[in-house]
mmCIF file of C-alpha atoms in Angstrom:
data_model
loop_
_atom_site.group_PDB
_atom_site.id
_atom_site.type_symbol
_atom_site.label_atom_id
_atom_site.label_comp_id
_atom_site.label_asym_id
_atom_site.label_seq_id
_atom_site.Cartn_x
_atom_site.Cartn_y
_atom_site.Cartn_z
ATOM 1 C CA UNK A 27 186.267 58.129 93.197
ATOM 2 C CA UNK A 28 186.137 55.433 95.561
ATOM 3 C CA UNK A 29 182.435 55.421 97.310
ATOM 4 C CA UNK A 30 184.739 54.962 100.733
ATOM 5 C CA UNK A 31 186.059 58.409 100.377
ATOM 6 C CA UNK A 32 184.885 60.336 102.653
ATOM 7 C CA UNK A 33 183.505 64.288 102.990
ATOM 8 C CA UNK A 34 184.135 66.578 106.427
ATOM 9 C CA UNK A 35 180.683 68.121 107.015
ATOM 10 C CA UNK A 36 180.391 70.292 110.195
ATOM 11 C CA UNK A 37 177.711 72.573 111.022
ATOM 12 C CA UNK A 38 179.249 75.726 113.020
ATOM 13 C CA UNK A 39 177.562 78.565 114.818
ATOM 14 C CA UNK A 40 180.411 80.973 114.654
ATOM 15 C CA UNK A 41 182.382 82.483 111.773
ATOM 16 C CA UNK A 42 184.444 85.290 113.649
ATOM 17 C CA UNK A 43 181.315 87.686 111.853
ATOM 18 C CA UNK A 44 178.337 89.110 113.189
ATOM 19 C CA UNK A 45 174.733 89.129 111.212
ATOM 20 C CA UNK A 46 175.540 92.569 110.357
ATOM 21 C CA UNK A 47 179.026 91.711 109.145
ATOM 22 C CA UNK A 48 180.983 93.479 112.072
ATOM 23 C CA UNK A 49 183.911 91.533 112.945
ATOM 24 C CA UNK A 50 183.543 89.157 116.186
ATOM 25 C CA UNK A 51 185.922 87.002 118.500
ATOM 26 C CA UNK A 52 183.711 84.204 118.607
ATOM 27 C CA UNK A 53 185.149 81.841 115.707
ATOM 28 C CA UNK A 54 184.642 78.523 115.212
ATOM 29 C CA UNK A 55 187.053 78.017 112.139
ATOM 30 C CA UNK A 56 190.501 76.907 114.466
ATOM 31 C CA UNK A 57 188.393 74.273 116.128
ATOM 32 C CA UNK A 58 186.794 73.039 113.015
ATOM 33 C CA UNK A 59 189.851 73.032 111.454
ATOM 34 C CA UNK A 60 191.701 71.087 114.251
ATOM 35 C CA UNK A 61 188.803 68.696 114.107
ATOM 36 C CA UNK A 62 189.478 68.026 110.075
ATOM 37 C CA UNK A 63 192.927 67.078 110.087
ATOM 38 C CA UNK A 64 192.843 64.899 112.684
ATOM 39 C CA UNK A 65 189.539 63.597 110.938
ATOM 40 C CA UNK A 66 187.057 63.449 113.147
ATOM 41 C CA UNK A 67 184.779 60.618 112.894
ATOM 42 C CA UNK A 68 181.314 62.760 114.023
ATOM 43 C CA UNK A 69 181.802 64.963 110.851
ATOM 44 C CA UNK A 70 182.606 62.107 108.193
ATOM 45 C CA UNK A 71 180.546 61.470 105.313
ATOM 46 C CA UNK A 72 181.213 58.832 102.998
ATOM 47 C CA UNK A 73 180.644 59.831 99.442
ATOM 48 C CA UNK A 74 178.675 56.955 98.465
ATOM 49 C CA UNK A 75 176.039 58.211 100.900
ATOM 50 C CA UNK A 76 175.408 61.434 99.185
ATOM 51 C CA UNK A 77 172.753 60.571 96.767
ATOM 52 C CA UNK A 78 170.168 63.050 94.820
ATOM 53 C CA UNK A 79 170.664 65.588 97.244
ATOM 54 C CA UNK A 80 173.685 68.032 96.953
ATOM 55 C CA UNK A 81 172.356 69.822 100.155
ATOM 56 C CA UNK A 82 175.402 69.754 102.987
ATOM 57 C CA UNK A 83 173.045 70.607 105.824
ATOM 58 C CA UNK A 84 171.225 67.654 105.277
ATOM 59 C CA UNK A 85 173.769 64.928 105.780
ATOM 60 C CA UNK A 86 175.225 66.726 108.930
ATOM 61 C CA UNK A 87 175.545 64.416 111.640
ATOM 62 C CA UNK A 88 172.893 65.176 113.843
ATOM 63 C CA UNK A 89 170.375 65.969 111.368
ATOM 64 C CA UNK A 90 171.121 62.491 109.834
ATOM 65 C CA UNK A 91 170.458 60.858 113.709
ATOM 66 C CA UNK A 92 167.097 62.388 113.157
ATOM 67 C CA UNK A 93 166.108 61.392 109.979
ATOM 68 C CA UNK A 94 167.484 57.850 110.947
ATOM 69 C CA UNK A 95 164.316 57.932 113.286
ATOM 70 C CA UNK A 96 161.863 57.739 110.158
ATOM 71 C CA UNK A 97 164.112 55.394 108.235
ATOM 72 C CA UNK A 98 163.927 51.974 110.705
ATOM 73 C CA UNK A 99 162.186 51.619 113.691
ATOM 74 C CA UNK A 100 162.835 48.797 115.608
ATOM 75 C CA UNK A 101 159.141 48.376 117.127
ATOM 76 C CA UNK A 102 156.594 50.083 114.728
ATOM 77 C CA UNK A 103 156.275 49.650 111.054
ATOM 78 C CA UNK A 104 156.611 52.869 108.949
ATOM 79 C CA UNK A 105 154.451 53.999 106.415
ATOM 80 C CA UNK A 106 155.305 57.133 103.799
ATOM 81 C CA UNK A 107 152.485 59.242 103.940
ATOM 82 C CA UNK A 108 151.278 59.017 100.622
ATOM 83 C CA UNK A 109 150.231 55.660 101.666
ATOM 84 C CA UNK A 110 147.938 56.721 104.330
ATOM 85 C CA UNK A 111 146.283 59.006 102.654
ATOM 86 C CA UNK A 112 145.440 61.285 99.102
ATOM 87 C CA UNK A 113 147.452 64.596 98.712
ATOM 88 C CA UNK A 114 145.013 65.758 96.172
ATOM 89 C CA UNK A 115 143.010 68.917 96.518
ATOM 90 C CA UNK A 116 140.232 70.495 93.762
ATOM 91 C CA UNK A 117 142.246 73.832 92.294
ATOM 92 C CA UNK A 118 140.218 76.985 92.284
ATOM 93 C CA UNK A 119 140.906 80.540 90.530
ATOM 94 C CA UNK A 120 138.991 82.630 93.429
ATOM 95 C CA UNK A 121 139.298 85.148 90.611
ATOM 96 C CA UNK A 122 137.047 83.590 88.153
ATOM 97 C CA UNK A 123 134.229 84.670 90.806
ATOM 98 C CA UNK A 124 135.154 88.593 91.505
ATOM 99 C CA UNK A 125 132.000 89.408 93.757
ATOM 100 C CA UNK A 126 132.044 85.451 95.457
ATOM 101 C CA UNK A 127 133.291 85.838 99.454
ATOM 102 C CA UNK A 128 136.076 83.334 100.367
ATOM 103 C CA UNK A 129 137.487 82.435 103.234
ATOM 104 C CA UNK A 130 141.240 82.096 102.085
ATOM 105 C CA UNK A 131 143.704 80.496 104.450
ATOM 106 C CA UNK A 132 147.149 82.193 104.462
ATOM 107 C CA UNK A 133 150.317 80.878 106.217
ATOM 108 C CA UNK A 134 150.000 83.401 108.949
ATOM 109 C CA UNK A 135 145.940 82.538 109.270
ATOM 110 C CA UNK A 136 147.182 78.912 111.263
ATOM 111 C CA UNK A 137 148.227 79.655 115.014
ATOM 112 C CA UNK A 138 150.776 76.515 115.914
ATOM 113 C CA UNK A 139 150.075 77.399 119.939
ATOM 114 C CA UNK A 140 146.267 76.983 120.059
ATOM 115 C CA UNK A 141 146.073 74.739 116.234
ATOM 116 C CA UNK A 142 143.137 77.473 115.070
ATOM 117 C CA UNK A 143 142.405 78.486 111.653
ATOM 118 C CA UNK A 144 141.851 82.326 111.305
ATOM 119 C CA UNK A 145 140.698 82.604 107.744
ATOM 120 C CA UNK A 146 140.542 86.231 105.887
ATOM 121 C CA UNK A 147 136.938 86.535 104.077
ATOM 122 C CA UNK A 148 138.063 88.373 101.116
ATOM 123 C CA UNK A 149 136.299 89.089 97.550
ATOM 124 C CA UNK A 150 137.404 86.330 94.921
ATOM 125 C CA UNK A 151 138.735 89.984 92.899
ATOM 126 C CA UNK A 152 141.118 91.081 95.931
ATOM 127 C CA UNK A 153 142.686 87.377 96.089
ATOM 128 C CA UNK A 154 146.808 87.294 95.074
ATOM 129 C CA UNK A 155 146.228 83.893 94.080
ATOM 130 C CA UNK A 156 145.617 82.073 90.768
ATOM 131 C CA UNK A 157 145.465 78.551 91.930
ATOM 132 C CA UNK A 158 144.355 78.023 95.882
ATOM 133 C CA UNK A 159 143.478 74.429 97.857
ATOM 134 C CA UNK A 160 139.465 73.931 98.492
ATOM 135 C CA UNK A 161 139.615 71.877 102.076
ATOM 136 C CA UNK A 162 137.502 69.047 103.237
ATOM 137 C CA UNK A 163 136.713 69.090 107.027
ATOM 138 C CA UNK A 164 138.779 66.493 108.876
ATOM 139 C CA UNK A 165 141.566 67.489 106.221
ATOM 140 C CA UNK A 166 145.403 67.497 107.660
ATOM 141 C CA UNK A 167 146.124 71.058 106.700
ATOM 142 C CA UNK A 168 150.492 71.038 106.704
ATOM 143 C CA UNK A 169 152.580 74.365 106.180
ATOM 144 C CA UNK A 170 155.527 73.554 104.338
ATOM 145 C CA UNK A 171 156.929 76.951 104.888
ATOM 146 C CA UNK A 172 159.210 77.349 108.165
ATOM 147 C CA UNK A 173 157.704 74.086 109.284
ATOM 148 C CA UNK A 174 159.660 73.708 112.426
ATOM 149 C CA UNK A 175 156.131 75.990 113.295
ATOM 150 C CA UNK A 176 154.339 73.473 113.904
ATOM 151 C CA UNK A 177 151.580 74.825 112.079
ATOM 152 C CA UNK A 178 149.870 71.212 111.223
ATOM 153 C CA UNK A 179 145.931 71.492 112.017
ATOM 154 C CA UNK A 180 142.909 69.113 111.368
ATOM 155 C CA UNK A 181 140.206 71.220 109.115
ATOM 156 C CA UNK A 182 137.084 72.137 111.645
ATOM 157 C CA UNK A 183 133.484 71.595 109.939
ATOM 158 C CA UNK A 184 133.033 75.333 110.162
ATOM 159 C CA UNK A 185 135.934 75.599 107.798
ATOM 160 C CA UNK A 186 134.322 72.956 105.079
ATOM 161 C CA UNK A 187 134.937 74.620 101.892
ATOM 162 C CA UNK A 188 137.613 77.504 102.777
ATOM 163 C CA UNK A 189 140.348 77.916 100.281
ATOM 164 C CA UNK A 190 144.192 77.450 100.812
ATOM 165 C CA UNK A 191 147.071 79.016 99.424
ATOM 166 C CA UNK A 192 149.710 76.673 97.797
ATOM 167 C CA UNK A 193 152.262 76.650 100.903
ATOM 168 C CA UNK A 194 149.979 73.838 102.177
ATOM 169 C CA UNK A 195 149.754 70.558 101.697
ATOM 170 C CA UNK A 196 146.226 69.123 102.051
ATOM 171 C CA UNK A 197 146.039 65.377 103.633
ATOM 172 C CA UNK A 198 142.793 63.764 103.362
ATOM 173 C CA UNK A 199 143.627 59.867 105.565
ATOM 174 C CA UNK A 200 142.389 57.036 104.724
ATOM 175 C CA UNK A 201 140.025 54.773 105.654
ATOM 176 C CA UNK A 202 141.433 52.870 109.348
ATOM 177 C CA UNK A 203 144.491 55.705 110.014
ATOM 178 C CA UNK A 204 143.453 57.299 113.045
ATOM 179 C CA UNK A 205 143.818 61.337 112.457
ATOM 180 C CA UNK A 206 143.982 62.350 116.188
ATOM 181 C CA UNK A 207 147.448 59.734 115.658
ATOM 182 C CA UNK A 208 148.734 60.924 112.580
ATOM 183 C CA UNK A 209 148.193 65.029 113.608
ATOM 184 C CA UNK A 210 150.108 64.526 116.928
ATOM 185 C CA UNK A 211 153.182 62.590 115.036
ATOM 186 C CA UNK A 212 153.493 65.402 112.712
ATOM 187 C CA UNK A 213 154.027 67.881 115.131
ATOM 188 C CA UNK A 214 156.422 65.769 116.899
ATOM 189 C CA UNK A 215 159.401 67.552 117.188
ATOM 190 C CA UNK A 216 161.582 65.044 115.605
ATOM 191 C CA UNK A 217 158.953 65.093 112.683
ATOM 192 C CA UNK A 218 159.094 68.905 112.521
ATOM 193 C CA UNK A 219 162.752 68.689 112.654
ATOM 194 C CA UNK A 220 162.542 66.155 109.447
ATOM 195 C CA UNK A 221 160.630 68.279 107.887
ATOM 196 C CA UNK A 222 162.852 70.839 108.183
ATOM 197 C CA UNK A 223 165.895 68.994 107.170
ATOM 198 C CA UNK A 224 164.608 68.251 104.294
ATOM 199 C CA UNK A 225 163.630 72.000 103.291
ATOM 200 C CA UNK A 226 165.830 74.093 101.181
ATOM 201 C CA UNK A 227 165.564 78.162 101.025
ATOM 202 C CA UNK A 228 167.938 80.197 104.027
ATOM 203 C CA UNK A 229 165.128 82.827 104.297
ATOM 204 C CA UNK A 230 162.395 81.233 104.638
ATOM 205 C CA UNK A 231 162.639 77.686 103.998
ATOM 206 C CA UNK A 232 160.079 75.355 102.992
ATOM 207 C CA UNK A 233 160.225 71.572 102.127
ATOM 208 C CA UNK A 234 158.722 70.175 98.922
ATOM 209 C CA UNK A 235 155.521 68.268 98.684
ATOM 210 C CA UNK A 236 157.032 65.588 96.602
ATOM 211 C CA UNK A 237 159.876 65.095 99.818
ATOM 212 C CA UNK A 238 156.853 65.171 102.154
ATOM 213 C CA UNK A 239 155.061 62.646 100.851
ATOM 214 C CA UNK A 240 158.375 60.093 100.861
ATOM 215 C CA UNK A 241 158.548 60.828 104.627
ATOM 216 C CA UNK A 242 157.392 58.003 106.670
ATOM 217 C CA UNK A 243 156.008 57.850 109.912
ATOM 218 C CA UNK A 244 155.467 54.739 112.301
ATOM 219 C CA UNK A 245 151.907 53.289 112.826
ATOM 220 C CA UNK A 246 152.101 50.856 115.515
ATOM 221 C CA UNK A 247 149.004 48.391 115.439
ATOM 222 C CA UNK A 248 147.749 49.738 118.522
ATOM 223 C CA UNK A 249 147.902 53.296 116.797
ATOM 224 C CA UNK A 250 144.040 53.916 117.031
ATOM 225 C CA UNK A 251 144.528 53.578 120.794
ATOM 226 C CA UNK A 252 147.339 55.982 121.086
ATOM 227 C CA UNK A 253 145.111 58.537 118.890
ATOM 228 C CA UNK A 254 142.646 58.370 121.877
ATOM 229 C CA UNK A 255 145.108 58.888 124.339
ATOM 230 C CA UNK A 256 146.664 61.759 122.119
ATOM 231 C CA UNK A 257 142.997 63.231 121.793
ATOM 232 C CA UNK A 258 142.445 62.878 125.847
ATOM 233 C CA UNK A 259 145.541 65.118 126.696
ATOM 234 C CA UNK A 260 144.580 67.718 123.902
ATOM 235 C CA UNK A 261 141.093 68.153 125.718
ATOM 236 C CA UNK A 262 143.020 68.558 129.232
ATOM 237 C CA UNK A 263 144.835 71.259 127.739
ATOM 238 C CA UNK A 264 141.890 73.290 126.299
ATOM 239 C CA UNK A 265 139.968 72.609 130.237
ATOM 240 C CA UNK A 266 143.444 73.900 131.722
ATOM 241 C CA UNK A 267 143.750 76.554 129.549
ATOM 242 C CA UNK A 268 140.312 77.788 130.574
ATOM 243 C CA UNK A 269 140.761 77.464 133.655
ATOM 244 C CA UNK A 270 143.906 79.561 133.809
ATOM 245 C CA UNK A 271 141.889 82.308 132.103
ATOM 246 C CA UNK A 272 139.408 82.561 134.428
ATOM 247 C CA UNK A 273 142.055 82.500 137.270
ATOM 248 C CA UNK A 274 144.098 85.275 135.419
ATOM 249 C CA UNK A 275 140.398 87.153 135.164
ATOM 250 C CA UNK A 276 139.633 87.142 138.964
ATOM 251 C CA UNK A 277 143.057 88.761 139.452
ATOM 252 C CA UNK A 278 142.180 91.465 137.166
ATOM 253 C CA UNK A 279 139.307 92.467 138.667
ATOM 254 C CA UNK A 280 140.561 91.594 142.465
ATOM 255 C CA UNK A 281 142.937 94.447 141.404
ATOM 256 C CA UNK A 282 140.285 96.553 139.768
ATOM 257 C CA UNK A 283 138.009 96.599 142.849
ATOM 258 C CA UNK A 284 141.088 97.657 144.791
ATOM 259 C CA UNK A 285 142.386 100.554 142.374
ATOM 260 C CA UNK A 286 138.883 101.903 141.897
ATOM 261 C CA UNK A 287 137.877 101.881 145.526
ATOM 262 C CA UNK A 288 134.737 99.438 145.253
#
């Protein structure tokens, strides 16, 4: 087959079904089908393109614009991150220590809207787990499950020592890579997006280490500066946020005093 030949890929939202199977009148088939035989540039995909990965949602159009992004950048140079930093993490059987207290660190423990870790302090005997992460603070703590999330948080001190399940992917940086940088272009949107092109499973999808650490990521030379500048609107926030919960707390009790007569 000639690598020239080319593949109609089309994402649609519509398939004339409801989730629950009930039939629907929204269909997207006749247009999709109108849009094949008159062959529709948008939705072509040359076979010599398709490579290792015999995943249709990833070479859709529009997923492919985004990865394009992390492929060539015409200002900054990109770097894969397993070239800015180690992906290892010591291995620990929590069970091995029944009576030891852990603070384990589920997927649901990381909050993507304030980036906190909640841990669970559990027994080592009441731990599911065979094999969990030890973190480092300053570690890049990445969920790889349902990454579009967000749920990408720096390791606090307090937090030295707490054990991860395997859904994460520990990134300790290296030496002269700026982490307030690096944390803020992972949960880019287009880098969230990436990550989720590149993660298989309908349910609950999840990309593999081995894919995330191929995934590059553009360090410009000034990068260190841009960390500060990241770090600076990330303390505005947390002052704004404070500020609109003491606001929101002199309403309450504005209305309190009123109700209660005082």
């Amino acid at each position: 087959m000639p690598d020239d030949y080319e593949i109609f890929i089309k994402r649609v939202e519509n398939i004339g079904f409801t989730s629950t199977g009930r039939p629907s009148d929204l269909n997207d088939f006749p247009q999709t089908l109108t849009e094949y035989c008159q062959r529709d540039s948008h939705y072509l995909v040359p076979i010599g393109k398709i490579k290792d990965r015999l995943d249709a949602k990833f070479y859709v159009s529009e997923h492919q614009q985004v990865a394009s992004f992390f492929h060539h950048n015409p200002k900054h140079g990109l770097v894969s991150l397993s070239d800015i930093g180690s992906f290892y993490a010591e291995r620990v059987n929590a069970r091995l220590n029944p009576d030891q207290e852990i603070r384990l660190v589920e997927t649901s423990c990381v909050d993507p809207a304030t980036l906190t870790i909640t841990p669970k302090h559990i027994k080592g005997r009441d731990s599911n787990y065979t094999s969990l992460k030890r973190l480092q603070a300053g570690d890049v703590l990445i969920s790889r499950r349902r990454a579009y999330r967000g749920a990408i948080v720096v390791v606090p001190p307090e937090l030295d020592g707490a054990l991860a399940i395997s859904e994460f992917s520990v990134l300790h940086l290296r030496e002269g890579y700026d982490r307030d940088y690096v944390v803020e272009i992972l949960r880019s949107p287009q880098f969230l997006k990436l990550m989720t092109i590149y993660s298989t499973g309908e349910m609950s999808g999840r990309i593999a280490e081995k894919d995330l650490r191929r995934l590059q990521i553009p360090i410009p030379d000034n990068h260190q500066r841009l960390g500060d500048t990241f770090k600076g609107h990330r303390q505005r926030i947390k002052e704004l946020k404070r500020l609109i919960s003491e606001e929101k707390n002199e309403i309450v009790a504005l209305a309190t005093d009123v109700i209660e007569g005082r």
